Amino acid sequence: MLYSQDTSRCIHPDGLSESAIAAEKARTTEAISGIRTDLADGALPALAIATDNGDLPALKEIADRYREKFTDIVVFGTGGSSLGGKCLHALAMSKGPSLHFIDNVDPASFAKLFARLPYATTGLIVISKSGGTAETLAQLNVFLQWFQNHLSAKDIAERITAIVEPGASALRQIAEAGNFTMLDHDPGIGGRYSVFSLVGALPALIAGLDVPTLRDGAAATLHHTIEMELESHPAEGAALVTAAASQIGSAINVLMLYSDQLFWFGHWYRQLWAESVGKDGHGTTPVPFMGTVDQHSQMQLYLDGPRDKLFTMVMRDCIGTGDTIDAAANGGIDLGPLEGRTLGDLLDASQRGTADALAMAGHPVRLLKIDEVNEATLGALMMHFMLETIITAHLMGVDPFDQPAVERGKVQARQYLREMAD
Amino acid sequence: MLYSQDTSRCIHPDGLSESAIAAEKARTTEAISGIRTDLADGALPALAIATDNGDLPALKEIADRYREKFTDIVVFGTGGSSLGGKCLHALAMSKGPSLHFIDNVDPASFAKLFARLPYATTGLIVISKSGGTAETLAQLNVFLQWFQNHLSAKDIAERITAIVEPGASALRQIAEAGNFTMLDHDPGIGGRYSVFSLVGALPALIAGLDVPTLRDGAAATLHHTIEMELESHPAEGAALVTAAASQIGSAINVLMLYSDQLFWFGHWYRQLWAESVGKDGHGTTPVPFMGTVDQHSQMQLYLDGPRDKLFTMVMRDCIGTGDTIDAAANGGIDLGPLEGRTLGDLLDASQRGTADALAMAGHPVRLLKIDEVNEATLGALMMHFMLETIITAHLMGVDPFDQPAVERGKVQARQYLREMAD
């Protein structure tokens, strides 16, 4: 396995009992069996895509062209159309074009963007599953106006790729009218589950990442879950979060991350969890936590505030990595326990110290451990959380794939836009 | 006033009653009277500094030198030493040196940093109130080694400013040994309340921001609160959040922001609130929300999940601002209600639609309104939340200025570092 899971710090006399977790775990069999059947029936393309790289050669061709021709690439999309790509892109250490993920319609940000982007060497990827997302259509429209001030229709067409599901939609019509490259978004893959599909893979390939290894990491977790059933990490995780929510009233899921490269992973998880389990009055609230800065920002509340949180920490083995602290550089001033230690040692001590302080104060802390942050481990973790989310939704009795309430704010917003036009 | 507050959407038959808020509001008099006395006694320098610009000429001199000499400026600090500066810096629209706020000790981030920073034109600001923050000392140490590989001791001294409170500390010793510029952090100003002091002001001046206007905005809110007492926005806000926590079980405070420039403001608020009210089992959990991306990520949970949240939305008047959507640019394809509207219109419709959908579903939504995002309004909002936090802590019976539990994880971390050395 590419990661391990330790839930032992969640179990103690005032907290969760082993039997409560075991009872929930016994209920996961049905969900896993459903996942197995759906996979066999081709009804879970979001997960199955991790085991099939047939789409990659065509994507690679586009990515190579983008890497060669452009210094800057703007990705328009919002929610599930941007968070997965952003999360993968954060892994990139190699040089390549700058990727800008724009998920808002703030006029100030657009003014900044137009002021600094070189139109001749800027490429665009525009993603809307439905092809009708208002923010994305508005973004594309003002960007097209900017392009049209500088470039011919042919030059513009070479700079744009649209990702949209088949069938009539505004984005598809616009892409056809403009001769943009068009890629089909699989209608069976919802936004928050789309990271392994072209929605995440195209930006990742442009960023120079190894997408087959990412998918292999995900596939390993998927196989482990299907084959191990009750003994799988996602089943155990789902049992834990469900038991914590119902037995000890954990209303908040804190995801503690100690690698800067996982910053957007926290936000990707936040959507996955919130939209999947947050319905019919159910669902805990996901909160990303970035160590070490949030140690100096949130720990007071977490240690000493209400006992309404379940903590999941993604720990990485970083002992001995990074630069070594050396008193000589300080003009000989000794830094006590820091002396001779590396940055990685300090990071390791910080994450362990935090986990232990929380557990000693009686808060439930789960540890997920990886050796390093790379495509394989990120793929494994992403698949872990997708499966844990689906299984948890099953335990809570809600549909992990719909989001019926989201439309309400949009209906209201459209009404206000219409009134402005009057 | 530089902002307005509307709590009417919090009051409805199944939610909060006007009388519940009024009862809490009556209790705020004592807290405000305490603030007034403390201000007069010089015991609240964090707030009082907003009314005194005596420190600015000296800071301006350093900022001008940094702007002239450096292309890149790294700010080391964590928690309250970085979030305020980061939050102010996000306002900057003018060109100037690039500021990098580094608040973690992730070896991967340091490798990236050293690979791209031009040592000859890089300046450093290192901030630790106590002078003993392990992360900050470790950051400084490895940075000094990098500098020492390229520069003389004299050249290094010209590139570093240390901000630390008076008295013996490792940072002060190192700064003295290295002849760095040294600025005194006021011992009476805690990290999370330090944004108006030199900790926020120096990075803001380097970013080309108008610090006197920021402080004037803050001072206006302070005066309004001291003079209006019960009728002040912070008193009403504190009454609202306390009533929501106790009457309808709001365990989570969501701060909804619709301007990209306020992204770090959400994180700054998160620390202010969490560390101040999260103790003795009290305190609600702060969650920043960034529209429009989080509309597509969190709204399902917020609308249809557990009723455990109080929503505060910072709305800005953006109707008519930004580029106009024009079907001609789309090859004539009409975008329905978007046609002829601006990006600002869409942002306005989104924020209003979201607020209304939440209120219609019976969730409490408070609106804070500003005309635009600038130094004056940001100063006013920051002071609002500082006062609201202090008053709320008083209503909850906890000390808004201490953070007794934070040390626990650190003690454990130091122990692990010592063990590594054995």
PDB file of N, CA and C in Angstrom, chain A residues 272-311:
ATOM      1  N   LEU A 272     -15.323  17.682  -2.093  1.00  0.00           N
ATOM      2  CA  LEU A 272     -15.716  16.272  -2.225  1.00  0.00           C
ATOM      3  C   LEU A 272     -16.624  15.872  -1.060  1.00  0.00           C
ATOM      4  N   TRP A 273     -16.164  16.175   0.145  1.00  0.00           N
ATOM      5  CA  TRP A 273     -16.878  15.769   1.342  1.00  0.00           C
ATOM      6  C   TRP A 273     -18.195  16.535   1.503  1.00  0.00           C
ATOM      7  N   ALA A 274     -18.109  17.862   1.380  1.00  0.00           N
ATOM      8  CA  ALA A 274     -19.268  18.706   1.671  1.00  0.00           C
ATOM      9  C   ALA A 274     -20.432  18.409   0.729  1.00  0.00           C
ATOM     10  N   GLU A 275     -20.160  18.319  -0.557  1.00  0.00           N
ATOM     11  CA  GLU A 275     -21.243  18.124  -1.527  1.00  0.00           C
ATOM     12  C   GLU A 275     -21.788  16.708  -1.491  1.00  0.00           C
ATOM     13  N   SER A 276     -20.937  15.747  -1.056  1.00  0.00           N
ATOM     14  CA  SER A 276     -21.365  14.351  -1.115  1.00  0.00           C
ATOM     15  C   SER A 276     -22.194  13.947   0.097  1.00  0.00           C
ATOM     16  N   VAL A 277     -21.787  14.386   1.276  1.00  0.00           N
ATOM     17  CA  VAL A 277     -22.493  13.927   2.473  1.00  0.00           C
ATOM     18  C   VAL A 277     -23.381  15.010   3.094  1.00  0.00           C
ATOM     19  N   GLY A 278     -23.293  16.242   2.595  1.00  0.00           N
ATOM     20  CA  GLY A 278     -24.054  17.339   3.200  1.00  0.00           C
ATOM     21  C   GLY A 278     -25.448  17.460   2.618  1.00  0.00           C
ATOM     22  N   LYS A 279     -26.362  16.639   3.093  1.00  0.00           N
ATOM     23  CA  LYS A 279     -27.743  16.755   2.591  1.00  0.00           C
ATOM     24  C   LYS A 279     -28.718  16.123   3.574  1.00  0.00           C
ATOM     25  N   ASP A 280     -29.987  16.490   3.447  1.00  0.00           N
ATOM     26  CA  ASP A 280     -31.045  15.958   4.320  1.00  0.00           C
ATOM     27  C   ASP A 280     -30.702  16.152   5.803  1.00  0.00           C
ATOM     28  N   GLY A 281     -30.034  17.234   6.128  1.00  0.00           N
ATOM     29  CA  GLY A 281     -29.669  17.493   7.520  1.00  0.00           C
ATOM     30  C   GLY A 281     -28.437  16.745   7.985  1.00  0.00           C
ATOM     31  N   HIS A 282     -27.889  15.880   7.125  1.00  0.00           N
ATOM     32  CA  HIS A 282     -26.689  15.125   7.472  1.00  0.00           C
ATOM     33  C   HIS A 282     -25.422  15.869   7.037  1.00  0.00           C
ATOM     34  N   GLY A 283     -24.281  15.314   7.432  1.00  0.00           N
ATOM     35  CA  GLY A 283     -23.014  15.811   6.934  1.00  0.00           C
ATOM     36  C   GLY A 283     -22.231  16.592   7.957  1.00  0.00           C
ATOM     37  N   THR A 284     -20.951  16.303   8.075  1.00  0.00           N
ATOM     38  CA  THR A 284     -20.084  17.090   8.938  1.00  0.00           C
ATOM     39  C   THR A 284     -19.362  18.123   8.073  1.00  0.00           C
ATOM     40  N   THR A 285     -18.866  19.165   8.715  1.00  0.00           N
ATOM     41  CA  THR A 285     -18.249  20.270   7.976  1.00  0.00           C
ATOM     42  C   THR A 285     -16.746  20.065   7.865  1.00  0.00           C
ATOM     43  N   PRO A 286     -16.238  20.011   6.626  1.00  0.00           N
ATOM     44  CA  PRO A 286     -14.804  19.789   6.420  1.00  0.00           C
ATOM     45  C   PRO A 286     -14.010  21.085   6.582  1.00  0.00           C
ATOM     46  N   VAL A 287     -12.887  20.997   7.261  1.00  0.00           N
ATOM     47  CA  VAL A 287     -12.036  22.172   7.486  1.00  0.00           C
ATOM     48  C   VAL A 287     -10.589  21.804   7.185  1.00  0.00           C
ATOM     49  N   PRO A 288      -9.989  22.407   6.155  1.00  0.00           N
ATOM     50  CA  PRO A 288      -8.570  22.136   5.917  1.00  0.00           C
ATOM     51  C   PRO A 288      -7.694  22.897   6.915  1.00  0.00           C
ATOM     52  N   PHE A 289      -6.587  22.291   7.278  1.00  0.00           N
ATOM     53  CA  PHE A 289      -5.643  22.853   8.272  1.00  0.00           C
ATOM     54  C   PHE A 289      -4.243  22.707   7.703  1.00  0.00           C
ATOM     55  N   MET A 290      -3.506  23.782   7.670  1.00  0.00           N
ATOM     56  CA  MET A 290      -2.170  23.754   7.095  1.00  0.00           C
ATOM     57  C   MET A 290      -1.141  23.954   8.194  1.00  0.00           C
ATOM     58  N   GLY A 291      -0.419  22.852   8.531  1.00  0.00           N
ATOM     59  CA  GLY A 291       0.660  22.999   9.504  1.00  0.00           C
ATOM     60  C   GLY A 291       1.868  23.564   8.798  1.00  0.00           C
ATOM     61  N   THR A 292       2.745  24.323   9.407  1.00  0.00           N
ATOM     62  CA  THR A 292       2.742  24.677  10.786  1.00  0.00           C
ATOM     63  C   THR A 292       2.003  25.991  11.077  1.00  0.00           C
ATOM     64  N   VAL A 293       1.579  26.720  10.048  1.00  0.00           N
ATOM     65  CA  VAL A 293       0.971  28.031  10.315  1.00  0.00           C
ATOM     66  C   VAL A 293      -0.306  27.898  11.142  1.00  0.00           C
ATOM     67  N   ASP A 294      -1.135  26.878  10.856  1.00  0.00           N
ATOM     68  CA  ASP A 294      -2.375  26.756  11.618  1.00  0.00           C
ATOM     69  C   ASP A 294      -2.141  26.208  13.025  1.00  0.00           C
ATOM     70  N   GLN A 295      -0.979  25.623  13.278  1.00  0.00           N
ATOM     71  CA  GLN A 295      -0.631  25.315  14.669  1.00  0.00           C
ATOM     72  C   GLN A 295      -0.602  26.611  15.478  1.00  0.00           C
ATOM     73  N   HIS A 296      -0.085  27.656  14.821  1.00  0.00           N
ATOM     74  CA  HIS A 296       0.000  28.956  15.493  1.00  0.00           C
ATOM     75  C   HIS A 296      -1.277  29.759  15.293  1.00  0.00           C
ATOM     76  N   SER A 297      -2.340  29.129  14.837  1.00  0.00           N
ATOM     77  CA  SER A 297      -3.552  29.885  14.544  1.00  0.00           C
ATOM     78  C   SER A 297      -4.806  29.174  15.081  1.00  0.00           C
ATOM     79  N   GLN A 298      -4.838  27.847  14.998  1.00  0.00           N
ATOM     80  CA  GLN A 298      -6.055  27.102  15.343  1.00  0.00           C
ATOM     81  C   GLN A 298      -5.917  26.198  16.568  1.00  0.00           C
ATOM     82  N   MET A 299      -4.690  25.906  17.012  1.00  0.00           N
ATOM     83  CA  MET A 299      -4.530  24.866  18.030  1.00  0.00           C
ATOM     84  C   MET A 299      -5.179  25.211  19.366  1.00  0.00           C
ATOM     85  N   GLN A 300      -5.188  26.492  19.704  1.00  0.00           N
ATOM     86  CA  GLN A 300      -5.836  26.884  20.963  1.00  0.00           C
ATOM     87  C   GLN A 300      -7.301  26.424  20.971  1.00  0.00           C
ATOM     88  N   LEU A 301      -8.007  26.722  19.898  1.00  0.00           N
ATOM     89  CA  LEU A 301      -9.415  26.316  19.781  1.00  0.00           C
ATOM     90  C   LEU A 301      -9.536  24.795  19.736  1.00  0.00           C
ATOM     91  N   TYR A 302      -8.662  24.159  18.963  1.00  0.00           N
ATOM     92  CA  TYR A 302      -8.804  22.714  18.780  1.00  0.00           C
ATOM     93  C   TYR A 302      -8.537  21.945  20.075  1.00  0.00           C
ATOM     94  N   LEU A 303      -7.510  22.378  20.813  1.00  0.00           N
ATOM     95  CA  LEU A 303      -7.167  21.667  22.045  1.00  0.00           C
ATOM     96  C   LEU A 303      -8.154  21.947  23.162  1.00  0.00           C
ATOM     97  N   ASP A 304      -8.584  23.200  23.256  1.00  0.00           N
ATOM     98  CA  ASP A 304      -9.250  23.636  24.479  1.00  0.00           C
ATOM     99  C   ASP A 304     -10.687  24.099  24.262  1.00  0.00           C
ATOM    100  N   GLY A 305     -11.150  24.073  22.990  1.00  0.00           N
ATOM    101  CA  GLY A 305     -12.519  24.493  22.693  1.00  0.00           C
ATOM    102  C   GLY A 305     -13.480  23.315  22.770  1.00  0.00           C
ATOM    103  N   PRO A 306     -14.640  23.446  22.128  1.00  0.00           N
ATOM    104  CA  PRO A 306     -15.645  22.371  22.190  1.00  0.00           C
ATOM    105  C   PRO A 306     -15.094  21.071  21.595  1.00  0.00           C
ATOM    106  N   ARG A 307     -15.572  19.957  22.090  1.00  0.00           N
ATOM    107  CA  ARG A 307     -15.106  18.643  21.619  1.00  0.00           C
ATOM    108  C   ARG A 307     -16.003  18.186  20.476  1.00  0.00           C
ATOM    109  N   ASP A 308     -15.957  18.916  19.376  1.00  0.00           N
ATOM    110  CA  ASP A 308     -16.861  18.622  18.259  1.00  0.00           C
ATOM    111  C   ASP A 308     -16.106  18.319  16.966  1.00  0.00           C
ATOM    112  N   LYS A 309     -14.851  17.857  17.102  1.00  0.00           N
ATOM    113  CA  LYS A 309     -14.022  17.674  15.910  1.00  0.00           C
ATOM    114  C   LYS A 309     -13.390  16.293  15.839  1.00  0.00           C
ATOM    115  N   LEU A 310     -13.315  15.788  14.608  1.00  0.00           N
ATOM    116  CA  LEU A 310     -12.516  14.596  14.316  1.00  0.00           C
ATOM    117  C   LEU A 310     -11.318  15.080  13.488  1.00  0.00           C
ATOM    118  N   PHE A 311     -10.121  14.703  13.892  1.00  0.00           N
ATOM    119  CA  PHE A 311      -8.913  15.163  13.215  1.00  0.00           C
ATOM    120  C   PHE A 311      -8.319  14.047  12.354  1.00  0.00           C
TER     121      PHE A 311
END
